[in-house]
mmCIF file of C-alpha atoms and ligand atoms in Angstrom:
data_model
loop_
_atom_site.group_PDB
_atom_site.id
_atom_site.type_symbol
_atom_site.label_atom_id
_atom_site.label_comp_id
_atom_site.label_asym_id
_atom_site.label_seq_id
_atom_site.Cartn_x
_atom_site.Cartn_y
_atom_site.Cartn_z
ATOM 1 C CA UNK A 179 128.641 -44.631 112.909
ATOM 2 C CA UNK A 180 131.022 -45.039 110.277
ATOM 3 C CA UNK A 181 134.372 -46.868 110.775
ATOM 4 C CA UNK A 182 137.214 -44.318 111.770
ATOM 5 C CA UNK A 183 140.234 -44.857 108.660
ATOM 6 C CA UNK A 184 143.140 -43.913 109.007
ATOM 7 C CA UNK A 185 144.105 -41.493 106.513
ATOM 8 C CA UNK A 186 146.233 -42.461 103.797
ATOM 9 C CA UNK A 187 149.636 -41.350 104.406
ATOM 10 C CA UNK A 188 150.921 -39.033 101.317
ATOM 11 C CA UNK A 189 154.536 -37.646 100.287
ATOM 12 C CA UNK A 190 154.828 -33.981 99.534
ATOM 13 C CA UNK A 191 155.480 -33.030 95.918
ATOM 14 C CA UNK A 192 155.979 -29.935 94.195
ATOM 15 C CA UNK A 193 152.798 -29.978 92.759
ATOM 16 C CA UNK A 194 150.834 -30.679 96.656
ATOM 17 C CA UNK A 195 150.466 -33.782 98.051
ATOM 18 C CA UNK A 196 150.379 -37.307 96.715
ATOM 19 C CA UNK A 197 148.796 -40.725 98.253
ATOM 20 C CA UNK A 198 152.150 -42.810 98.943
ATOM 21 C CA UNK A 199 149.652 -45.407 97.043
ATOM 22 C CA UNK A 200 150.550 -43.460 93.731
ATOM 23 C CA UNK A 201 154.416 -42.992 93.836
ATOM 24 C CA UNK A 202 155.145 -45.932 91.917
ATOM 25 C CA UNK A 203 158.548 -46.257 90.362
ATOM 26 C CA UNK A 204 160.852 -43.921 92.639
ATOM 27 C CA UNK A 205 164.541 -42.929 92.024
ATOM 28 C CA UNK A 206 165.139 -41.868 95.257
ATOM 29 C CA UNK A 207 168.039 -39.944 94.642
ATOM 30 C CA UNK A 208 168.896 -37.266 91.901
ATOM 31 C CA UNK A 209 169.428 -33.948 90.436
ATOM 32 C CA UNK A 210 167.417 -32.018 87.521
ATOM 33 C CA UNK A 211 168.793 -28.373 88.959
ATOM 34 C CA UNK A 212 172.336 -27.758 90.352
ATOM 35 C CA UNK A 213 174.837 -24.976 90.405
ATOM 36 C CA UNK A 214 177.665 -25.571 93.102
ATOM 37 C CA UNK A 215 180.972 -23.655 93.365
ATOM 38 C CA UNK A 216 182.610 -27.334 94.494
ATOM 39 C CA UNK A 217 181.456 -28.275 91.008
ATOM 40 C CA UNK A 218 182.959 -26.044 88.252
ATOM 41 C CA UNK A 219 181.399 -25.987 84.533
ATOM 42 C CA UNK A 220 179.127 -28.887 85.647
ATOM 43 C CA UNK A 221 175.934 -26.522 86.299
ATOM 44 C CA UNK A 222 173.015 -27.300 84.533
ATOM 45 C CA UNK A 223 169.498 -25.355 84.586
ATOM 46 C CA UNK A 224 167.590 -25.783 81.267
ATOM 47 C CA UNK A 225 163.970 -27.019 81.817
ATOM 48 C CA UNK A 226 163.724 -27.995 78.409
ATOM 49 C CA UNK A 227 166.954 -30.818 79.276
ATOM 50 C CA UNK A 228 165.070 -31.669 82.142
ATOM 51 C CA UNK A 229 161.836 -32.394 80.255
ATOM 52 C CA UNK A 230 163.788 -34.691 77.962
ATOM 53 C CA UNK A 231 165.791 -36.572 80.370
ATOM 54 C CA UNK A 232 162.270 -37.047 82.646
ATOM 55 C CA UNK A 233 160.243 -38.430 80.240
ATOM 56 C CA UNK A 234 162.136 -40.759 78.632
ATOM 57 C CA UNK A 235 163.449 -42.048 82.322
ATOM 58 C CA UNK A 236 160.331 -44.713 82.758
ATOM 59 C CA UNK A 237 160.231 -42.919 86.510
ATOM 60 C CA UNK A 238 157.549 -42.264 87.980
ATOM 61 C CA UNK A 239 158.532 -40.562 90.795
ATOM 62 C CA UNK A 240 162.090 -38.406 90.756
ATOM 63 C CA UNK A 241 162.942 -37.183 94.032
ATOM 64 C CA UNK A 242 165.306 -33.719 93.358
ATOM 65 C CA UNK A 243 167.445 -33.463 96.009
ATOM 66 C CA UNK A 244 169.010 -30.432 95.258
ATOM 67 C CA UNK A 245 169.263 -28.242 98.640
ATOM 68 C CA UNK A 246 169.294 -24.914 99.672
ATOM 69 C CA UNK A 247 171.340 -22.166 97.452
ATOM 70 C CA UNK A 248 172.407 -24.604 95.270
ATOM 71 C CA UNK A 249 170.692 -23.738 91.725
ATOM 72 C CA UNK A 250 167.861 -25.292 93.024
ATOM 73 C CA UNK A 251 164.485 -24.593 91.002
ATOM 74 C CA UNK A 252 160.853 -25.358 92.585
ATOM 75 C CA UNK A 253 159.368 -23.032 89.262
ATOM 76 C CA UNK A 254 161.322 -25.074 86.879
ATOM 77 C CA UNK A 255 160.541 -28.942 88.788
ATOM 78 C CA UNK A 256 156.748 -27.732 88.741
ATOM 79 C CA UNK A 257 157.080 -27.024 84.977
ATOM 80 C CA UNK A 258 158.675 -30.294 84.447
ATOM 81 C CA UNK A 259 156.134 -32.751 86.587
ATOM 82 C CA UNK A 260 153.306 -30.698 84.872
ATOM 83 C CA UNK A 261 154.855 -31.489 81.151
ATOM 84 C CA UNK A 262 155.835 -34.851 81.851
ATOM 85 C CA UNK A 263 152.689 -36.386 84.758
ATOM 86 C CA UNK A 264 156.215 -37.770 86.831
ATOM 87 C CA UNK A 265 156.312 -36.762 90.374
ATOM 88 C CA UNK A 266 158.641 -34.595 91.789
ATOM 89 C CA UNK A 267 159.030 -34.901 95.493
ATOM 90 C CA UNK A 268 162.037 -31.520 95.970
ATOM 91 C CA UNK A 269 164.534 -31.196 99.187
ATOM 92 C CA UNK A 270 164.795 -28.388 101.688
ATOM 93 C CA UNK A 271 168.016 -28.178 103.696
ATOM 94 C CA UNK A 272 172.012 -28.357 103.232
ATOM 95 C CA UNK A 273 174.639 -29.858 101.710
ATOM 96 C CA UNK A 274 178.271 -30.638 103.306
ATOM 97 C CA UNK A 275 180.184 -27.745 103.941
ATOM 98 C CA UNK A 276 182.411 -28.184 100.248
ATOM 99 C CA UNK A 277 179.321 -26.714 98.504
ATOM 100 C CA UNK A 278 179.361 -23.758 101.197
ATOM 101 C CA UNK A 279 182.189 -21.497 100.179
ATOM 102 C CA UNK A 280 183.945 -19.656 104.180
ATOM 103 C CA UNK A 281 181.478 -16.996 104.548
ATOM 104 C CA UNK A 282 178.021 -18.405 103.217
ATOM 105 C CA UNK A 283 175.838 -17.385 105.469
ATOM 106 C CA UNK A 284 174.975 -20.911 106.706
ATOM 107 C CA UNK A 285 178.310 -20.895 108.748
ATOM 108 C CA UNK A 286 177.409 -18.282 110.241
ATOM 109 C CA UNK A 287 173.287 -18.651 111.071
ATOM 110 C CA UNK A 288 171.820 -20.026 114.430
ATOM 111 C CA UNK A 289 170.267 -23.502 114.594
ATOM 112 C CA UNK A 290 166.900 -22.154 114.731
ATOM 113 C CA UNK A 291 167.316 -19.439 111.689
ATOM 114 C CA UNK A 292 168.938 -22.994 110.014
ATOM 115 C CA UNK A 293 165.781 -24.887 111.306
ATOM 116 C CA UNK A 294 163.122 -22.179 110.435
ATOM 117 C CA UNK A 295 164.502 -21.716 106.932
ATOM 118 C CA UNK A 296 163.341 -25.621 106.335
ATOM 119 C CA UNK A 297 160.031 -25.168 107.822
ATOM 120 C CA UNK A 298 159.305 -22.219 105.307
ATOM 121 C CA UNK A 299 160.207 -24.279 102.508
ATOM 122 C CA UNK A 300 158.431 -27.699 103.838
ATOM 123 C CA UNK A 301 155.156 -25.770 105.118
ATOM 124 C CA UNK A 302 154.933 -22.576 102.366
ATOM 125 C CA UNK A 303 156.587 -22.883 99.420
ATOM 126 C CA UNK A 304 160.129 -22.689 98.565
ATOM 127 C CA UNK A 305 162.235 -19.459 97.223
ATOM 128 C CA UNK A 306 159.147 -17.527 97.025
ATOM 129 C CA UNK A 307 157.245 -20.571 94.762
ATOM 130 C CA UNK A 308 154.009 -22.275 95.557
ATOM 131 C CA UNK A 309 156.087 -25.421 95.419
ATOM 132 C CA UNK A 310 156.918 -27.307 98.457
ATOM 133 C CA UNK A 311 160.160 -29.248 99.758
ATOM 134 C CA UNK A 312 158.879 -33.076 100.900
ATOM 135 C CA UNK A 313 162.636 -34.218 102.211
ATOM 136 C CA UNK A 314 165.408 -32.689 104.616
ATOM 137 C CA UNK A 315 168.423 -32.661 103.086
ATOM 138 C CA UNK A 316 171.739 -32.614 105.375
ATOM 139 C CA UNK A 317 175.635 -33.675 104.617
ATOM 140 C CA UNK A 318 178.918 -34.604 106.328
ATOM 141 C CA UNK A 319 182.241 -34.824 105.434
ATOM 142 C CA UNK A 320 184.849 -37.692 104.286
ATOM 143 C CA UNK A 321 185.526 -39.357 107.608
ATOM 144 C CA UNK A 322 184.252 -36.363 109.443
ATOM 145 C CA UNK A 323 181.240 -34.214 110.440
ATOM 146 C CA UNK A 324 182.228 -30.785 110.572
ATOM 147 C CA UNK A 325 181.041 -28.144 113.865
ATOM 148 C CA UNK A 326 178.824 -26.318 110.815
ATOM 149 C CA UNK A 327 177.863 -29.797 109.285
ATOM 150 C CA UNK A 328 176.958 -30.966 113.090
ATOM 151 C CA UNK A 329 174.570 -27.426 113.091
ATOM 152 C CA UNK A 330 173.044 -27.986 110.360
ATOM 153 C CA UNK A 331 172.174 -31.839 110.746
ATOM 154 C CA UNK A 332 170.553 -30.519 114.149
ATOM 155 C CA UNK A 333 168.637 -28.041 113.005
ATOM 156 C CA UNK A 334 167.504 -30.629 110.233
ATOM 157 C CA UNK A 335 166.673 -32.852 113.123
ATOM 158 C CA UNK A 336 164.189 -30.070 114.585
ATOM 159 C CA UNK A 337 162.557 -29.895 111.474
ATOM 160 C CA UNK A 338 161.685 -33.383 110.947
ATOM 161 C CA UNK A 339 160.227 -33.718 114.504
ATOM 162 C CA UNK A 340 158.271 -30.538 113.542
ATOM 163 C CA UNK A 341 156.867 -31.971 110.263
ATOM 164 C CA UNK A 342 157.573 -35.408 109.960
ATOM 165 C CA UNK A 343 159.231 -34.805 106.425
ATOM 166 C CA UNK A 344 162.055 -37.446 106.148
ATOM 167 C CA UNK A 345 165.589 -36.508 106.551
ATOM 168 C CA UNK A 346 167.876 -38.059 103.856
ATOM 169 C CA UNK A 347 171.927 -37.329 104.646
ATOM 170 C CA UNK A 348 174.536 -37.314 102.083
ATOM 171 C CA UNK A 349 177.468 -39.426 103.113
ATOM 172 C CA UNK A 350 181.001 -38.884 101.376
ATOM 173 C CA UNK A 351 181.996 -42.494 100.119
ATOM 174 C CA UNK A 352 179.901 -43.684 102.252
ATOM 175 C CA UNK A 353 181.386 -42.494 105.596
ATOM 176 C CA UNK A 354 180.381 -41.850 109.190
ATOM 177 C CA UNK A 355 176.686 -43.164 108.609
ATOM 178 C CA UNK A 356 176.418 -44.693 111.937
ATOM 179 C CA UNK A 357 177.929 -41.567 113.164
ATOM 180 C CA UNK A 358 175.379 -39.512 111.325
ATOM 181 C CA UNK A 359 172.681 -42.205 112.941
ATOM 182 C CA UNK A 360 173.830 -41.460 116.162
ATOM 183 C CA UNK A 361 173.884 -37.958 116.060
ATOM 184 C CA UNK A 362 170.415 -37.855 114.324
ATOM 185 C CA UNK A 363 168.661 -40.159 117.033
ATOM 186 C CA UNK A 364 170.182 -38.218 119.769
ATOM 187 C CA UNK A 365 168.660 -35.037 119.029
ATOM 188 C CA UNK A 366 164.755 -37.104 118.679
ATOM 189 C CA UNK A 367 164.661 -38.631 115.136
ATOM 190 C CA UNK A 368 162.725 -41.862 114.689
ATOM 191 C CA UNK A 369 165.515 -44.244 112.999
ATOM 192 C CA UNK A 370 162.650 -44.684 109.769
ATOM 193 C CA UNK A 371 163.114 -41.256 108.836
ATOM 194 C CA UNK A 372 166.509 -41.346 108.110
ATOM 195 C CA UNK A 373 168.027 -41.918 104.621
ATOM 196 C CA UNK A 374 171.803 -42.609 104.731
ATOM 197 C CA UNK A 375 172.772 -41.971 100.426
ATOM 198 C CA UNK A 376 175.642 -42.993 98.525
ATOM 199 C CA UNK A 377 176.472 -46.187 100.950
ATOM 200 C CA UNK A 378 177.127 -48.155 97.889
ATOM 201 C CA UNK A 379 180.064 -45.890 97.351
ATOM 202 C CA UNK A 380 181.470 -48.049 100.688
ATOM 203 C CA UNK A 381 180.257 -51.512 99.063
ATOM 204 C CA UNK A 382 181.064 -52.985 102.969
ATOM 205 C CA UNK A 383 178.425 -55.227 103.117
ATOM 206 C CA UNK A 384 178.839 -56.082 107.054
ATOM 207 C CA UNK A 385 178.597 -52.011 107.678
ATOM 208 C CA UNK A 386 175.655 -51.623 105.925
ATOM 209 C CA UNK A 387 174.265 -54.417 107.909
ATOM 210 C CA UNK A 388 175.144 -52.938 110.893
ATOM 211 C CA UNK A 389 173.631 -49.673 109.655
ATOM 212 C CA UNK A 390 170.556 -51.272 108.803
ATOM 213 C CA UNK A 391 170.170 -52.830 112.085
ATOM 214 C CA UNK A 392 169.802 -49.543 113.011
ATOM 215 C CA UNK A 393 166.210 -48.773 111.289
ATOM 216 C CA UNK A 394 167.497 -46.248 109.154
ATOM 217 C CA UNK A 395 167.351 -46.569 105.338
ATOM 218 C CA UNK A 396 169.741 -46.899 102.942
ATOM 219 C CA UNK A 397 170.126 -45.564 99.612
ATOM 220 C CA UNK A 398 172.382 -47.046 96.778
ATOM 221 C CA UNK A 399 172.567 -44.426 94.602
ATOM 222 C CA UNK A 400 175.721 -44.460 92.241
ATOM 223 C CA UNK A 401 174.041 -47.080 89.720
ATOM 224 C CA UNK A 402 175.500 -46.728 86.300
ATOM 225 C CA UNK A 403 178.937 -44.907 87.880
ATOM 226 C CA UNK A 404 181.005 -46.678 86.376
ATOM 227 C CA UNK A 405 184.168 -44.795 87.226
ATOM 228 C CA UNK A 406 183.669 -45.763 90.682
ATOM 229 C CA UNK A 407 183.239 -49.615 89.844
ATOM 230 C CA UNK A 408 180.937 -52.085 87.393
ATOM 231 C CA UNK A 409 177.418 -52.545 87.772
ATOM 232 C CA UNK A 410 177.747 -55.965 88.166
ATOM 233 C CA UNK A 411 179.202 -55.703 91.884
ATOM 234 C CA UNK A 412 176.550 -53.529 92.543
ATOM 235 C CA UNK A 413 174.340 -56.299 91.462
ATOM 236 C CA UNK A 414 176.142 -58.508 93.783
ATOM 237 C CA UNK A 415 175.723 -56.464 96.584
ATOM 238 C CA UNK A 416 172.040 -56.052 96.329
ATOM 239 C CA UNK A 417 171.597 -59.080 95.964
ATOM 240 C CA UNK A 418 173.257 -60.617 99.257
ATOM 241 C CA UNK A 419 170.813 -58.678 101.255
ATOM 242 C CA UNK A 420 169.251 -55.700 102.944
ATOM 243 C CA UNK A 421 166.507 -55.343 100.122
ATOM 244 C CA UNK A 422 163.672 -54.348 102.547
ATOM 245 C CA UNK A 423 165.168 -51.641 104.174
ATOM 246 C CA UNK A 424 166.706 -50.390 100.141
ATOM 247 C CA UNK A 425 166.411 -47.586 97.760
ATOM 248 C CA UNK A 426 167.886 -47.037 94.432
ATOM 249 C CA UNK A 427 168.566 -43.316 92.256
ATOM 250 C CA UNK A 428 171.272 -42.096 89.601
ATOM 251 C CA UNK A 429 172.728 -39.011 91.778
ATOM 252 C CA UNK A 430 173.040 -37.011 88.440
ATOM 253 C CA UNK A 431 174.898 -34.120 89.960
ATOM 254 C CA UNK A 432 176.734 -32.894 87.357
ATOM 255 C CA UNK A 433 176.451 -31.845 83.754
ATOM 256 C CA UNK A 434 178.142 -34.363 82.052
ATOM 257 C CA UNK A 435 176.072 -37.457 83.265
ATOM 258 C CA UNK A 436 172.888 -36.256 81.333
ATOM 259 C CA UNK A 437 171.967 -37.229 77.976
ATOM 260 C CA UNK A 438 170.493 -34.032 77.165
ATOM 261 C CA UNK A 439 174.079 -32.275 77.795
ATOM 262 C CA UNK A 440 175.872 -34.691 75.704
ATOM 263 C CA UNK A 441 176.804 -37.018 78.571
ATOM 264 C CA UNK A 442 175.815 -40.074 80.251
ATOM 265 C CA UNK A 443 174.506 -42.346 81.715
ATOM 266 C CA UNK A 444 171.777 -40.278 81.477
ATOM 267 C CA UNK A 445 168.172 -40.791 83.545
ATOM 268 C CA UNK A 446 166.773 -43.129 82.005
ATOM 269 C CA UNK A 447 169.398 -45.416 82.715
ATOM 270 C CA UNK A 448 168.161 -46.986 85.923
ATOM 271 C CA UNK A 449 165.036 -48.661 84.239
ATOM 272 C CA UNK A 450 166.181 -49.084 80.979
ATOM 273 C CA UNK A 451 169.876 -50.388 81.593
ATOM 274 C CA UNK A 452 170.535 -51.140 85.269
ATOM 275 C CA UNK A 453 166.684 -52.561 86.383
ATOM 276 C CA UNK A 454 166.416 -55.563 83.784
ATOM 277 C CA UNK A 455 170.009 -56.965 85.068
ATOM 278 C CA UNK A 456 168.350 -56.013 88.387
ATOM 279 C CA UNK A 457 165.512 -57.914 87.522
ATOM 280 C CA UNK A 458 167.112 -61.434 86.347
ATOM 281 C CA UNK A 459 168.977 -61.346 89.695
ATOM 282 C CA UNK A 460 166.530 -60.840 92.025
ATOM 283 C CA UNK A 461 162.748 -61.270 90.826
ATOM 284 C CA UNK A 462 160.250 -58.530 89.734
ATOM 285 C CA UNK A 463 158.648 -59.421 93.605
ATOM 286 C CA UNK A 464 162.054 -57.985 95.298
ATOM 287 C CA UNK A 465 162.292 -55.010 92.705
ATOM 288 C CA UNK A 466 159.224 -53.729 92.827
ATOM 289 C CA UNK A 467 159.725 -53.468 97.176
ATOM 290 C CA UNK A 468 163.134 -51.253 96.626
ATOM 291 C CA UNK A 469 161.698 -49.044 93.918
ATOM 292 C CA UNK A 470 158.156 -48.587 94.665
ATOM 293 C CA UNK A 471 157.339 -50.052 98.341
ATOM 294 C CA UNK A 472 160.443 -48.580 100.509
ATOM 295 C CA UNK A 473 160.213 -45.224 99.365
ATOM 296 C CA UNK A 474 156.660 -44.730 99.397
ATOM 297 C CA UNK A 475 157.170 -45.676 103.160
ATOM 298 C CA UNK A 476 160.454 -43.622 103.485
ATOM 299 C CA UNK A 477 158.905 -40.418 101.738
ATOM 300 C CA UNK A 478 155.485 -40.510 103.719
ATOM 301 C CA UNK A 479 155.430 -37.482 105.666
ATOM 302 C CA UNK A 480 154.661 -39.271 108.831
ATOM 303 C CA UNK A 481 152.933 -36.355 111.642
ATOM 304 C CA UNK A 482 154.401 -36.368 114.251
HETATM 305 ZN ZN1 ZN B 583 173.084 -35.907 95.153
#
């Protein structure tokens, strides 16, 4: 009798599913399709601008994390993973309520119409496309999670435990992620299938310790922002810790950060600009387990 394997686990990408094995280089966080009404004149929807900023990003993996009713495009992200051979893992679910104008009908819709909304984009396609959503998105607040943010991160809850896809939250500056933690593993969600982004916009070192301790993972995604502070304290802070339990993406969520706009940083910054600093700090050992080895485990659809 032949020895029982376990399958391989695999992450779901627009174009089916991939061995976690062959993710390789991941930015685990950004944006090649948005249209928000909290983000005036910074849409941006061209396929051909995607094509350009993909391939010349040294990715391997992007994962789009553009949510529901937001300008996201599963037609367009399968047009640009076929041109380019870069996987594109794409994100069911919902942002914080500033992307939501009063009215949307998210406000307004049950948990389980919120809930079975995800499953039809995780388990058939998404906006009427073959392409499939591999990650939960969900959102809170500054300082806060709203009674419609609180919904919404439940419902997101139900469909993890349904599918095992991963839920990854957006945090404003980097608030109420042990709050979000809390909320998440009360309502049934295994700690490893949560991804807290955009803690490095909170560079508290001791917090993100304390959210680590947790299980969850964390996402420092605001590389190459320079607005917000110099690379070289985010160098610093990955570098005092927390490595293993670390991703890294660009969070291009507006027009004017991409090259092919006539902005920057641009997506190929993170491997051509940030990752060689990165590199010299840390090791190519410790590099290669934040951008290949913690989001192939992160992203694995685990089945529940
Ligand atoms: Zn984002």
């Amino acid at each position: 009798m032949p020895p029982i394997v376990p399958p391989m686990p695999e992450v779901m990408t627009v174009l089916g599913p991939v061995s976690t094995a062959d993710l390789g280089v991941t930015d685990a966080h950004d944006h090649l399709f948005l249209r928000s009404p909290a983000l005036p004149g910074q849409d941006f929807d061209d396929v051909e601008g995607a094509i350009e900023e993909v391939a010349g990003s040294d990715l391997e993996t992007v994962v789009e994390v553009t949510p529901i009713d937001l300008g996201r495009n599963p037609a367009g992200m399968r047009e640009v993973s076929e041109r380019t051979g870069v996987h594109i893992v794409a994100a069911t679910g919902y942002h914080r309520d500033a992307h939501y104008p009063p009215g949307h009908w998210v406000h307004s819709a049950t948990v389980r119409q919120l809930a079975d909304r995800m499953l039809a984009d995780l388990e058939d396609g998404m906006d009427g496309d073959s392409a499939r959503a591999g990650v939960i998105k969900a959102g809170a607040s500054y300082q806060r999670i709203t009674p419609s943010e609180g919904r919404r991160m439940i419902a997101a809850a139900a469909a993890c435990k349904e599918t095992g896809a991963p839920i990854l939250v957006h945090t404003e500056i980097g608030t109420m992620g042990l709050e979000i933690v809390d909320l998440l593993t009360r309502e049934g969600v295994a700690p490893d299938r949560i991804i807290l982004a955009h803690l490095d916009r909170n560079p508290d070192l001791e917090l993100h310790r304390e959210i680590a301790d947790r299980g969850v993972w964390l996402e420092y995604d605001t590389v190459g922002r320079i607005k917000y502070r110099p690379d070289s304290q985010l160098l610093d802070l990955i570098a005092s810790g927390l490595q293993e339990r670390m991703m890294l993406g660009l969070d291009l969520g507006q027009r004017d950060y991409f090259r092919a706009y006539g902005g920057g940083p641009g997506l190929g910054y993170l491997m051509n600009t940030f990752v060689p600093r990165l590199r010299r700090r840390i090791g190519d050992d410790a590099v290669r387990g934040i951008l290949v080895e913690n989001p192939a485990r992160a992203f694995a659809i685990t089945k529940p």
